[in-house]
mmCIF file of C-alpha atoms in Angstrom:
data_model
loop_
_atom_site.group_PDB
_atom_site.id
_atom_site.type_symbol
_atom_site.label_atom_id
_atom_site.label_comp_id
_atom_site.label_asym_id
_atom_site.label_seq_id
_atom_site.Cartn_x
_atom_site.Cartn_y
_atom_site.Cartn_z
ATOM 1 C CA GLY A 176 -2.661 0.382 -11.574
ATOM 2 C CA GLU A 177 -6.028 -0.804 -12.372
ATOM 3 C CA ASN A 178 -8.542 -1.873 -9.787
ATOM 4 C CA VAL A 179 -10.601 -4.301 -11.834
ATOM 5 C CA GLY A 180 -12.813 -5.949 -9.236
ATOM 6 C CA LEU A 181 -13.522 -8.520 -6.728
ATOM 7 C CA HIS A 182 -11.512 -11.651 -7.914
ATOM 8 C CA LEU A 183 -7.580 -11.330 -7.654
ATOM 9 C CA PRO A 184 -5.746 -13.270 -10.397
ATOM 10 C CA THR A 185 -4.284 -16.472 -8.488
ATOM 11 C CA LEU A 186 -0.969 -18.124 -9.030
ATOM 12 C CA SER A 187 -0.712 -21.514 -7.625
ATOM 13 C CA VAL A 188 2.796 -23.089 -7.265
ATOM 14 C CA GLN A 189 4.566 -26.039 -5.617
ATOM 15 C CA GLU A 190 6.820 -25.549 -2.814
ATOM 16 C CA GLY A 191 10.347 -25.263 -4.169
ATOM 17 C CA ASP A 192 9.380 -24.036 -7.681
ATOM 18 C CA ASN A 193 10.125 -20.724 -8.921
ATOM 19 C CA SER A 194 7.293 -18.138 -9.033
ATOM 20 C CA ILE A 195 6.769 -15.169 -11.516
ATOM 21 C CA ILE A 196 4.400 -12.440 -10.878
ATOM 22 C CA ASN A 197 3.580 -9.992 -13.508
ATOM 23 C CA CYS A 198 2.338 -6.449 -13.346
ATOM 24 C CA ALA A 199 1.366 -3.940 -16.040
ATOM 25 C CA TYR A 200 1.803 -0.226 -14.881
ATOM 26 C CA SER A 201 -0.069 2.539 -16.223
ATOM 27 C CA ASN A 202 2.088 5.687 -16.195
ATOM 28 C CA SER A 203 4.888 5.904 -18.554
ATOM 29 C CA ALA A 204 6.310 8.835 -16.576
ATOM 30 C CA SER A 205 6.731 6.608 -13.410
ATOM 31 C CA ASP A 206 10.310 6.424 -12.307
ATOM 32 C CA TYR A 207 10.263 4.071 -9.210
ATOM 33 C CA PHE A 208 8.553 0.839 -8.805
ATOM 34 C CA ILE A 209 8.026 -1.342 -5.583
ATOM 35 C CA TRP A 210 6.902 -4.819 -4.958
ATOM 36 C CA TYR A 211 4.799 -5.377 -1.856
ATOM 37 C CA LYS A 212 3.672 -8.513 -0.155
ATOM 38 C CA GLN A 213 0.416 -8.456 1.785
ATOM 39 C CA GLU A 214 -0.631 -11.081 4.215
ATOM 40 C CA SER A 215 -4.443 -11.334 5.194
ATOM 41 C CA GLY A 216 -5.383 -8.602 7.608
ATOM 42 C CA LYS A 217 -2.010 -6.921 7.568
ATOM 43 C CA GLY A 218 -0.406 -3.884 5.793
ATOM 44 C CA PRO A 219 1.899 -4.151 2.764
ATOM 45 C CA GLN A 220 5.452 -5.402 3.397
ATOM 46 C CA PHE A 221 8.145 -3.986 1.092
ATOM 47 C CA ILE A 222 9.976 -6.626 -0.862
ATOM 48 C CA ILE A 223 12.145 -5.002 -3.355
ATOM 49 C CA ASP A 224 12.302 -1.798 -5.473
ATOM 50 C CA ILE A 225 13.712 -0.690 -8.738
ATOM 51 C CA ARG A 226 14.316 2.684 -10.406
ATOM 52 C CA SER A 227 13.462 3.411 -14.108
ATOM 53 C CA ASN A 228 17.270 3.558 -15.008
ATOM 54 C CA MET A 229 17.556 -0.137 -14.269
ATOM 55 C CA ASP A 230 16.063 -3.075 -15.832
ATOM 56 C CA LYS A 231 16.946 -5.683 -13.295
ATOM 57 C CA ARG A 232 17.568 -5.853 -9.557
ATOM 58 C CA GLN A 233 18.129 -8.836 -7.442
ATOM 59 C CA GLY A 234 17.498 -9.365 -3.617
ATOM 60 C CA GLN A 235 17.497 -12.333 -1.533
ATOM 61 C CA ARG A 236 15.436 -15.019 -3.426
ATOM 62 C CA VAL A 237 13.691 -12.254 -5.260
ATOM 63 C CA THR A 238 14.347 -10.488 -8.531
ATOM 64 C CA VAL A 239 12.457 -7.611 -10.235
ATOM 65 C CA LEU A 240 12.570 -7.001 -13.874
ATOM 66 C CA LEU A 241 11.403 -3.796 -15.430
ATOM 67 C CA ASN A 242 10.466 -3.392 -19.104
ATOM 68 C CA LYS A 243 9.683 0.289 -19.773
ATOM 69 C CA THR A 244 8.874 -0.332 -23.437
ATOM 70 C CA VAL A 245 5.754 -2.250 -22.535
ATOM 71 C CA LYS A 246 5.344 -0.826 -19.094
ATOM 72 C CA HIS A 247 5.743 -4.214 -17.475
ATOM 73 C CA LEU A 248 7.234 -5.367 -14.123
ATOM 74 C CA SER A 249 7.693 -8.820 -12.911
ATOM 75 C CA LEU A 250 8.625 -10.250 -9.652
ATOM 76 C CA GLN A 251 10.555 -13.663 -9.618
ATOM 77 C CA ILE A 252 10.703 -15.691 -6.454
ATOM 78 C CA ALA A 253 13.202 -18.543 -6.183
ATOM 79 C CA ALA A 254 12.453 -21.636 -4.407
ATOM 80 C CA THR A 255 9.046 -20.553 -3.219
ATOM 81 C CA GLN A 256 8.136 -21.554 0.193
ATOM 82 C CA PRO A 257 4.783 -21.845 1.972
ATOM 83 C CA GLY A 258 5.465 -18.405 3.918
ATOM 84 C CA ASP A 259 5.551 -16.667 0.540
ATOM 85 C CA SER A 260 1.782 -17.275 0.211
ATOM 86 C CA ALA A 261 0.275 -13.878 0.114
ATOM 87 C CA VAL A 262 -1.083 -11.181 -2.215
ATOM 88 C CA TYR A 263 1.592 -9.309 -4.034
ATOM 89 C CA PHE A 264 1.207 -5.814 -5.443
ATOM 90 C CA CYS A 265 3.384 -3.851 -7.599
ATOM 91 C CA ALA A 266 3.339 0.055 -7.130
ATOM 92 C CA GLU A 267 4.527 3.000 -9.249
ATOM 93 C CA THR A 268 5.267 6.511 -8.477
ATOM 94 C CA LEU A 269 6.582 9.650 -9.978
ATOM 95 C CA ASN A 270 9.789 11.529 -9.592
ATOM 96 C CA SER A 271 8.206 14.604 -7.996
ATOM 97 C CA GLY A 272 5.985 12.908 -5.427
ATOM 98 C CA TYR A 273 5.711 10.118 -3.075
ATOM 99 C CA ALA A 274 2.056 8.803 -3.700
ATOM 100 C CA LEU A 275 1.921 5.208 -4.676
ATOM 101 C CA ASN A 276 -0.321 3.913 -7.444
ATOM 102 C CA PHE A 277 -0.913 0.149 -6.630
ATOM 103 C CA GLY A 278 -1.628 -2.530 -9.190
ATOM 104 C CA LYS A 279 -4.513 -4.826 -8.962
ATOM 105 C CA GLY A 280 -2.593 -7.627 -7.069
ATOM 106 C CA THR A 281 -1.881 -11.272 -7.471
ATOM 107 C CA SER A 282 -2.589 -13.980 -4.939
ATOM 108 C CA LEU A 283 0.155 -16.462 -4.696
ATOM 109 C CA LEU A 284 -0.646 -19.881 -3.147
ATOM 110 C CA VAL A 285 2.193 -22.267 -2.475
ATOM 111 C CA THR A 286 1.360 -25.855 -2.051
ATOM 112 C CA PRO A 287 3.522 -28.483 -0.272
ATOM 113 C CA GLY B 112 13.766 -0.271 11.359
ATOM 114 C CA ALA B 113 11.099 2.273 10.902
ATOM 115 C CA VAL B 114 7.795 1.252 12.472
ATOM 116 C CA VAL B 115 4.273 2.737 11.706
ATOM 117 C CA SER B 116 1.489 1.924 14.051
ATOM 118 C CA GLN B 117 -2.313 2.192 13.817
ATOM 119 C CA HIS B 118 -4.831 2.418 16.455
ATOM 120 C CA PRO B 119 -7.314 0.900 16.691
ATOM 121 C CA SER B 120 -6.660 -2.353 14.726
ATOM 122 C CA TRP B 121 -10.192 -2.989 14.298
ATOM 123 C CA VAL B 122 -13.381 -1.151 15.055
ATOM 124 C CA ILE B 123 -17.108 -1.699 14.854
ATOM 125 C CA CYS B 124 -19.621 1.001 15.100
ATOM 126 C CA LYS B 125 -23.114 1.938 14.454
ATOM 127 C CA SER B 126 -24.202 3.924 11.212
ATOM 128 C CA GLY B 127 -24.160 7.672 11.557
ATOM 129 C CA THR B 128 -21.436 7.566 14.199
ATOM 130 C CA SER B 129 -17.854 9.026 13.782
ATOM 131 C CA VAL B 130 -14.571 6.980 14.036
ATOM 132 C CA LYS B 131 -11.168 8.158 14.351
ATOM 133 C CA ILE B 132 -8.129 6.340 13.352
ATOM 134 C CA GLU B 133 -4.581 7.279 14.452
ATOM 135 C CA CYS B 134 -1.432 6.500 12.383
ATOM 136 C CA ARG B 135 1.863 6.967 14.258
ATOM 137 C CA SER B 136 5.397 6.750 12.991
ATOM 138 C CA LEU B 137 7.176 5.323 16.182
ATOM 139 C CA ASP B 138 10.792 6.006 15.589
ATOM 140 C CA PHE B 139 11.000 8.603 12.818
ATOM 141 C CA GLN B 140 9.665 11.872 11.881
ATOM 142 C CA ALA B 141 7.258 12.019 8.881
ATOM 143 C CA THR B 142 6.310 15.238 7.373
ATOM 144 C CA THR B 143 4.061 13.292 4.889
ATOM 145 C CA MET B 144 1.716 10.505 5.548
ATOM 146 C CA PHE B 145 -0.834 8.802 3.223
ATOM 147 C CA TRP B 146 -4.107 7.186 3.844
ATOM 148 C CA TYR B 147 -5.385 4.381 1.694
ATOM 149 C CA ARG B 148 -8.366 2.233 1.604
ATOM 150 C CA GLN B 149 -8.802 -1.353 0.627
ATOM 151 C CA PHE B 150 -12.044 -3.284 -0.050
ATOM 152 C CA PRO B 151 -11.851 -7.040 0.117
ATOM 153 C CA LYS B 152 -9.936 -8.644 -2.621
ATOM 154 C CA GLN B 153 -8.964 -5.339 -4.159
ATOM 155 C CA SER B 154 -6.033 -3.187 -4.396
ATOM 156 C CA LEU B 155 -5.024 -0.192 -2.147
ATOM 157 C CA MET B 156 -6.499 3.039 -3.157
ATOM 158 C CA LEU B 157 -4.979 6.328 -2.099
ATOM 159 C CA MET B 158 -7.509 8.431 -0.413
ATOM 160 C CA ALA B 159 -5.354 11.451 0.627
ATOM 161 C CA THR B 160 -1.981 12.863 1.266
ATOM 162 C CA SER B 161 -1.531 14.210 4.832
ATOM 163 C CA ASN B 162 1.104 16.951 5.333
ATOM 164 C CA GLU B 163 2.240 18.032 8.756
ATOM 165 C CA GLY B 164 1.045 21.580 9.537
ATOM 166 C CA SER B 165 -1.105 21.958 6.398
ATOM 167 C CA LYS B 166 -4.371 20.816 4.897
ATOM 168 C CA ALA B 167 -4.461 17.233 3.340
ATOM 169 C CA THR B 168 -4.730 16.782 -0.252
ATOM 170 C CA TYR B 169 -7.572 14.487 -1.392
ATOM 171 C CA GLU B 170 -7.747 12.272 -4.456
ATOM 172 C CA GLN B 171 -10.620 12.729 -6.771
ATOM 173 C CA GLY B 172 -13.887 11.116 -5.508
ATOM 174 C CA VAL B 173 -12.888 11.294 -1.886
ATOM 175 C CA GLU B 174 -14.952 13.646 0.241
ATOM 176 C CA LYS B 175 -12.916 15.751 2.440
ATOM 177 C CA ASP B 176 -15.674 16.602 4.658
ATOM 178 C CA LYS B 177 -16.483 13.031 5.407
ATOM 179 C CA PHE B 178 -12.890 11.812 5.749
ATOM 180 C CA LEU B 179 -11.274 14.459 7.953
ATOM 181 C CA ILE B 180 -7.395 14.382 8.262
ATOM 182 C CA ASN B 181 -5.421 16.085 10.854
ATOM 183 C CA HIS B 182 -1.622 15.883 10.797
ATOM 184 C CA ALA B 183 -0.838 17.917 13.799
ATOM 185 C CA SER B 184 2.641 16.550 14.663
ATOM 186 C CA LEU B 185 5.561 14.952 12.736
ATOM 187 C CA THR B 186 4.581 11.571 14.257
ATOM 188 C CA LEU B 187 0.722 11.535 14.141
ATOM 189 C CA SER B 188 -1.791 11.699 11.546
ATOM 190 C CA THR B 189 -5.558 10.985 12.167
ATOM 191 C CA LEU B 190 -8.246 10.165 9.907
ATOM 192 C CA THR B 191 -11.896 10.569 11.193
ATOM 193 C CA VAL B 192 -14.698 8.834 9.199
ATOM 194 C CA THR B 193 -17.618 11.097 9.851
ATOM 195 C CA SER B 194 -21.195 9.867 9.881
ATOM 196 C CA ALA B 195 -20.111 6.358 8.847
ATOM 197 C CA HIS B 196 -22.288 4.099 6.819
ATOM 198 C CA PRO B 197 -22.016 0.528 5.892
ATOM 199 C CA GLU B 198 -20.282 1.359 2.625
ATOM 200 C CA ASP B 199 -17.445 2.940 4.512
ATOM 201 C CA SER B 200 -16.607 -0.460 5.873
ATOM 202 C CA SER B 201 -13.142 -1.224 4.613
ATOM 203 C CA PHE B 202 -9.604 -1.740 5.556
ATOM 204 C CA TYR B 203 -7.750 1.585 6.177
ATOM 205 C CA ILE B 204 -4.043 1.595 5.888
ATOM 206 C CA CYS B 205 -1.512 4.556 6.498
ATOM 207 C CA SER B 206 1.946 4.997 5.367
ATOM 208 C CA ALA B 207 4.537 7.386 6.426
ATOM 209 C CA VAL B 208 7.631 8.947 4.579
ATOM 210 C CA ASN B 209 10.797 9.164 6.674
ATOM 211 C CA SER B 210 11.593 12.851 6.547
ATOM 212 C CA GLY B 211 15.113 12.104 7.560
ATOM 213 C CA GLY B 212 15.545 9.109 5.486
ATOM 214 C CA SER B 213 18.497 8.652 2.899
ATOM 215 C CA SER B 214 16.574 6.212 0.800
ATOM 216 C CA TYR B 215 14.757 7.610 -2.123
ATOM 217 C CA ASN B 216 11.018 7.828 -1.514
ATOM 218 C CA GLU B 217 11.215 5.527 1.623
ATOM 219 C CA GLN B 218 7.601 4.934 2.671
ATOM 220 C CA PHE B 219 6.500 2.716 5.614
ATOM 221 C CA PHE B 220 3.212 0.961 6.141
ATOM 222 C CA GLY B 221 1.032 0.696 9.015
ATOM 223 C CA PRO B 222 -0.792 -2.715 9.942
ATOM 224 C CA GLY B 223 -4.215 -1.229 8.836
ATOM 225 C CA THR B 224 -7.370 -0.702 10.720
ATOM 226 C CA ARG B 225 -10.439 -2.810 9.814
ATOM 227 C CA LEU B 226 -13.667 -0.683 10.006
ATOM 228 C CA THR B 227 -17.050 -2.453 10.041
ATOM 229 C CA VAL B 228 -20.125 -0.077 10.047
ATOM 230 C CA LEU B 229 -23.291 -1.619 11.227
#
């Protein structure tokens, strides 16, 4: 992932709408990907993960899509709620290690 | 569920002093822990990998003599910021890998420690 500066991209959605957050990862050798949610002043919270042998995985209200051809991940949140407002990070890691490389993050703002 | 704690949650110190931050896995053993740093409105950046019973592995650009890491037990890693300066002010977050976990690469994050150096 690339840390590109002081301003996080922001996505503003209305409550009840679906949200799509995108991430470009950096290492074509990465084989495991995770989406985290981070609320202000707190540590990252695991949302959903996906391995490189899959292109889609669904959880409760969330879906992760992986496109290895273009090194792209997306997180879809269905029926977005005010409690979903937070910063969302994708992270990638290699098969042989545990260290996570975080993407730059997207701030999601849910308006009533 | 697996819980990781950090202490203190926030600390304010004077320039030139040293600050120790603790990271504990409360209900599992962690052979490996990681330390990340996060500046405002930025992403988490890996600082170092902490391995129980051996020396930490530091990322490029992170001074090992300034950020001392000790992983003396399977449930505790400490990060000491020595001779802290205002530019060290940041949010420090640790994570721990469950050594006995069945899930692939299961890593749990602590709540973070806010360091402010005056």
